[in-house]
Coordinates of C-alpha atoms and ligand atoms in Angstrom, one line a residue:
M12 CA 94.1 121.8 88.8
E13 CA 95.8 120.1 85.9
L14 CA 97.1 116.7 87.0
Q15 CA 98.9 115.7 83.7
N16 CA 102.6 116.0 83.4
R17 CA 103.2 117.7 86.8
T18 CA 106.7 117.9 88.3
A19 CA 105.9 117.0 91.9
L20 CA 107.5 116.4 95.2
I21 CA 105.6 114.4 97.8
V22 CA 107.2 114.7 101.2
G23 CA 106.0 111.7 103.1
G24 CA 105.6 109.7 99.9
T25 CA 107.7 106.6 100.8
S26 CA 104.5 104.7 101.8
G27 CA 100.8 104.9 102.2
I28 CA 98.6 107.7 100.8
G29 CA 101.7 109.7 99.6
L30 CA 103.1 106.8 97.7
G31 CA 99.7 106.0 96.2
L32 CA 99.4 109.6 95.0
A33 CA 102.9 109.6 93.7
R34 CA 102.1 106.6 91.5
R35 CA 98.9 108.2 90.2
L36 CA 100.8 111.4 89.2
R37 CA 103.6 109.3 87.6
D38 CA 101.0 107.4 85.6
L39 CA 99.6 110.8 84.4
G40 CA 103.0 111.6 82.8
G41 CA 104.4 113.3 85.8
T42 CA 108.0 113.5 87.1
V43 CA 107.5 112.6 90.7
V44 CA 110.0 112.6 93.6
V45 CA 109.0 111.1 96.9
G46 CA 110.7 112.1 100.2
G47 CA 111.1 110.4 103.6
R48 CA 113.6 109.1 106.1
R49 CA 113.6 105.4 105.0
R50 CA 116.4 105.2 102.6
D51 CA 116.1 101.4 102.5
R52 CA 112.9 101.9 100.4
F53 CA 114.6 104.1 97.8
S54 CA 115.9 101.5 95.4
D55 CA 112.5 99.9 95.0
L56 CA 110.9 103.3 94.5
E57 CA 113.4 104.3 91.9
A58 CA 112.9 101.0 90.1
E59 CA 109.3 102.0 89.6
G60 CA 110.2 105.3 88.1
L61 CA 110.0 107.6 91.1
G62 CA 112.7 110.0 92.2
T63 CA 113.7 109.9 95.8
V64 CA 115.1 112.3 98.4
E65 CA 116.0 111.8 102.0
I66 CA 114.2 114.2 104.3
D67 CA 113.3 114.4 107.9
V68 CA 110.7 117.1 108.4
T69 CA 111.5 117.5 112.1
D70 CA 115.0 118.8 111.1
G71 CA 115.2 122.2 109.4
A72 CA 118.6 121.5 107.8
S73 CA 117.4 118.2 106.4
V74 CA 114.4 120.0 104.8
T75 CA 116.5 122.8 103.2
D76 CA 119.1 120.3 102.0
A77 CA 116.3 118.2 100.4
R78 CA 114.8 121.3 98.9
D79 CA 118.2 122.3 97.3
D80 CA 118.7 118.7 95.9
V81 CA 115.2 118.6 94.4
L82 CA 115.3 122.0 92.9
A83 CA 118.8 121.4 91.4
Q84 CA 117.4 118.4 89.6
H85 CA 113.9 119.7 88.9
P86 CA 113.9 123.5 88.6
Q87 CA 110.5 123.2 87.0
L88 CA 109.0 121.8 90.2
D89 CA 105.4 122.9 90.3
L90 CA 103.6 120.8 92.9
V91 CA 104.6 120.2 96.5
V92 CA 102.7 117.9 98.8
A93 CA 103.4 118.0 102.6
M94 CA 102.2 114.6 103.5
S95 CA 104.5 113.5 106.3
G96 CA 102.7 112.5 109.4
V97 CA 102.7 110.2 112.4
M98 CA 99.4 108.9 114.0
L99 CA 99.9 108.2 117.7
T100 CA 97.5 107.3 120.5
E101 CA 97.9 108.9 123.9
D102 CA 96.7 108.4 127.5
L103 CA 96.4 112.0 128.8
R104 CA 96.2 110.7 132.4
D105 CA 99.8 109.5 132.1
P106 CA 102.3 112.4 131.7
A107 CA 104.5 110.1 129.7
H108 CA 102.2 110.9 126.8
F109 CA 104.2 114.1 126.3
D110 CA 106.7 112.3 124.0
A111 CA 103.9 111.4 121.6
A112 CA 102.6 115.0 121.8
Q113 CA 105.9 116.4 120.9
R114 CA 106.4 114.0 118.0
S115 CA 103.0 114.7 116.7
I116 CA 103.4 118.5 116.7
E117 CA 107.0 118.4 115.5
T118 CA 106.2 116.1 112.5
N119 CA 102.6 116.9 111.5
L120 CA 102.4 120.6 112.2
L121 CA 105.9 122.0 112.3
G122 CA 107.0 119.6 109.6
T123 CA 104.3 120.9 107.3
I124 CA 105.4 124.5 108.1
R125 CA 109.0 123.7 107.4
V126 CA 108.2 122.1 104.0
T127 CA 105.9 124.9 102.9
D128 CA 108.5 127.5 104.0
A129 CA 111.2 125.7 102.1
F130 CA 109.3 125.7 98.8
T131 CA 107.1 128.8 98.9
P132 CA 109.8 131.2 97.6
H133 CA 110.4 128.9 94.6
L134 CA 106.7 128.6 93.7
I135 CA 106.1 132.4 94.2
A136 CA 109.1 133.1 91.9
R137 CA 107.5 130.8 89.2
G138 CA 104.2 132.6 89.7
A139 CA 102.4 129.3 89.4
G140 CA 102.1 125.9 91.0
A141 CA 100.4 124.3 94.0
L142 CA 101.1 123.5 97.6
V143 CA 99.0 120.7 99.1
T144 CA 98.9 120.2 102.9
V145 CA 97.3 117.1 104.5
S146 CA 95.1 117.4 107.6
S147 CA 92.5 114.8 108.6
G148 CA 88.9 114.3 109.4
I149 CA 90.1 114.2 113.0
A150 CA 91.0 117.9 112.7
F151 CA 87.3 118.7 112.6
L152 CA 85.8 115.9 114.7
P153 CA 88.2 114.8 117.5
F154 CA 89.1 111.2 118.1
P155 CA 90.0 111.5 121.8
L156 CA 92.5 108.6 121.7
M157 CA 94.6 110.7 119.4
A158 CA 94.7 114.0 121.2
S159 CA 97.8 115.6 120.0
Y160 CA 97.4 114.2 116.5
A161 CA 94.0 116.0 116.4
A162 CA 95.6 119.2 117.7
S163 CA 98.4 118.9 115.1
K164 CA 95.9 118.4 112.2
A165 CA 93.6 121.2 113.4
G166 CA 96.7 123.3 113.3
V167 CA 97.5 122.2 109.8
H168 CA 93.9 123.3 108.8
A169 CA 94.2 126.7 110.4
Y170 CA 97.7 127.2 109.0
T171 CA 96.6 126.2 105.5
E172 CA 93.7 128.8 105.6
A173 CA 96.2 131.5 106.5
L174 CA 98.7 130.4 103.9
R175 CA 96.1 130.5 101.2
A176 CA 95.1 134.0 102.1
Q177 CA 98.8 135.1 102.3
L178 CA 99.6 133.6 98.9
A179 CA 96.5 135.0 97.2
G180 CA 97.5 136.7 93.9
T181 CA 100.8 135.0 93.6
G182 CA 99.5 132.3 91.2
V183 CA 100.3 129.6 93.8
E184 CA 97.3 127.4 94.7
V185 CA 97.0 126.2 98.3
V186 CA 94.9 123.0 98.8
E187 CA 94.2 121.0 101.9
L188 CA 93.7 117.3 101.6
V189 CA 91.4 116.0 104.4
P190 CA 91.5 112.2 104.5
P191 CA 89.1 110.1 106.6
A192 CA 90.4 106.8 107.8
V193 CA 92.2 105.1 104.9
A194 CA 93.5 101.6 104.9
T195 CA 97.2 102.5 105.2
A196 CA 99.7 102.8 108.1
G197 CA 98.1 99.9 110.0
Q198 CA 94.5 101.4 109.9
E199 CA 93.5 98.4 107.8
K200 CA 94.2 96.2 110.8
V201 CA 92.3 98.2 113.4
N202 CA 89.6 100.1 111.6
P203 CA 87.1 98.1 109.5
H204 CA 85.7 101.4 108.2
A205 CA 89.0 102.6 106.7
L206 CA 88.6 103.3 103.0
P207 CA 90.6 101.1 100.5
L208 CA 93.5 103.3 99.2
D209 CA 92.6 102.9 95.5
G210 CA 89.0 104.1 95.9
F211 CA 90.1 107.0 98.1
L212 CA 92.6 108.1 95.5
D213 CA 90.0 107.8 92.7
E214 CA 87.9 110.3 94.6
V215 CA 90.9 112.5 95.5
L216 CA 92.1 112.8 91.9
S217 CA 88.7 113.6 90.5
L218 CA 88.3 116.4 93.2
L219 CA 91.8 117.7 92.5
A220 CA 91.1 117.8 88.8
Q221 CA 88.2 120.2 89.3
E222 CA 88.6 123.8 88.1
P223 CA 88.9 125.8 90.2
T224 CA 90.6 123.4 92.6
P225 CA 88.5 123.1 95.8
N226 CA 90.3 124.6 98.8
E227 CA 89.6 121.4 100.7
V228 CA 89.6 118.0 99.1
L229 CA 86.8 116.3 100.9
V230 CA 85.9 112.8 99.7
Q231 CA 82.4 111.5 100.6
G232 CA 83.7 109.5 103.5
V233 CA 85.0 112.6 105.4
Q234 CA 81.9 114.8 105.0
M235 CA 80.5 113.6 108.3
H236 CA 83.6 114.6 110.1
R237 CA 84.0 117.9 108.3
W238 CA 80.4 119.1 108.9
A239 CA 79.6 117.4 112.2
E240 CA 79.4 120.8 114.1
R241 CA 77.3 122.5 111.4
D242 CA 75.0 119.5 111.2
G243 CA 74.5 119.3 115.0
R244 CA 76.0 115.9 115.3
Y245 CA 79.3 116.9 117.0
A246 CA 78.6 116.1 120.7
D247 CA 77.0 112.7 119.8
L248 CA 79.8 111.7 117.5
V249 CA 82.6 112.8 120.0
A250 CA 80.8 110.7 122.7
Q251 CA 80.7 107.7 120.3
R252 CA 84.3 108.1 119.3
S253 CA 85.3 108.4 123.0
Q254 CA 84.4 104.7 123.5
A255 CA 87.8 103.9 121.9
L256 CA 89.4 105.2 125.2
Q257 CA 88.5 101.8 126.7
Q258 CA 91.5 100.4 124.7
L259 CA 93.8 102.3 127.1
P260 CA 95.3 100.2 129.9
G261 CA 93.4 100.5 133.2
R262 CA 90.1 102.0 131.7
Ligands
LIG20 N1 95.7 106.7 106.9 C1 94.7 107.4 107.4 O1 93.8 106.9 108.0 C2 94.9 108.9 107.5 C3 93.7 109.6 107.8 C4 93.8 111.0 107.9 C5 95.0 111.7 107.6 N2 96.1 110.9 107.3 C6 97.4 111.6 107.0 O2 97.9 111.2 105.7 C7 99.3 111.3 105.7 C8 99.9 110.0 105.2 O3 99.5 108.9 106.1 P1 99.5 107.4 105.7 O4 98.3 106.8 106.2 O5 99.9 107.3 104.3 O6 100.7 106.9 106.6 P2 102.2 106.3 106.3 O7 102.1 105.2 105.3 O8 102.7 106.0 107.7 O9 102.9 107.5 105.7 C9 103.5 108.5 106.4 C10 104.6 109.1 105.6 O10 105.2 110.2 106.4 C11 106.6 110.0 106.4 N3 107.2 110.6 107.6 C12 106.9 110.3 108.9 N4 107.7 111.0 109.7 C13 108.5 111.7 108.9 C14 109.6 112.6 109.1 N5 110.0 112.9 110.4 N6 110.2 113.2 108.1 C15 109.8 112.9 106.8 N7 108.8 112.1 106.5 C16 108.2 111.5 107.5 C17 106.8 108.6 106.2 O11 108.1 108.4 105.6 P3 109.4 107.8 106.3 O12 109.0 106.9 107.4 O13 110.2 107.2 105.2 O14 110.1 109.0 106.9 C18 105.7 108.2 105.2 O15 106.1 108.4 103.9 C19 99.7 111.6 107.2 O16 99.9 113.0 107.3 C20 98.5 111.2 108.0 O17 98.4 111.9 109.2 C21 96.1 109.5 107.2

């Protein structure tokens, strides 16, 4: 896809991967709005040339209000990234985990659906543009410590496949970004294998720039997760990743 001079909204762009992507698109001449709940970050983000919009993807009215604000200011919007996500660990032997399960599904899966629903009519009416969803390597190779997170991201993958099929012929591209561990959101403190954000974004941008745009943006570091089942490594890798369950109290 063309990456120069896009008019983009990155929901979940107030920090981490989303903010990094927003800065890259801005540096390519784009007009970029980032969305999130943390209004206290907005003045700094605006000072670096990004637009901002308050949005809570767990709240349908907040999503449609944000959509109306963004489209009023940027009727030429042609790229929407549904990046919002929470990454929570859970102990499934303790029913108290349900709160984390609910937050994960509400934010990561239903939030993605709310955001895509809000902008699909606009993009279809333009007859061009792109919707980018964000899953995870964990959608394809579970990390048992993050059970509902994995379920939510596997859901994002399945939903994205269906969305792409349903929007075929409308001129709207549907792309799934599948990050491996990236050194954001505290990953840098707990996961020595997390990719530095800049290197990850270099790979993401060069994959996104391909024509045609790949359906799934798979950097080198996520190939193992994505293809574990095909490559016969799934059971061994899940067993290896299950060792992290020892971090739970009482195990
Ligand atoms: N980092 C990794 O290792 C990794 C790996 C695979 C996939 N991912 C995915 O990549 C995405 C970005 O993650 P990140 O690492 O950049 O984490 P991050 O820095 O914590 O970013 C998460 C973003 O989501 C937003 N968000 C969370 N809850 C929201 C809500 N209810 N409504 C609106 N926005 C909300 C946050 O904004 P506010 O707090 O301002 O609302 C923030 O902008 C997530 O979907 C994550 O699951 C990350």
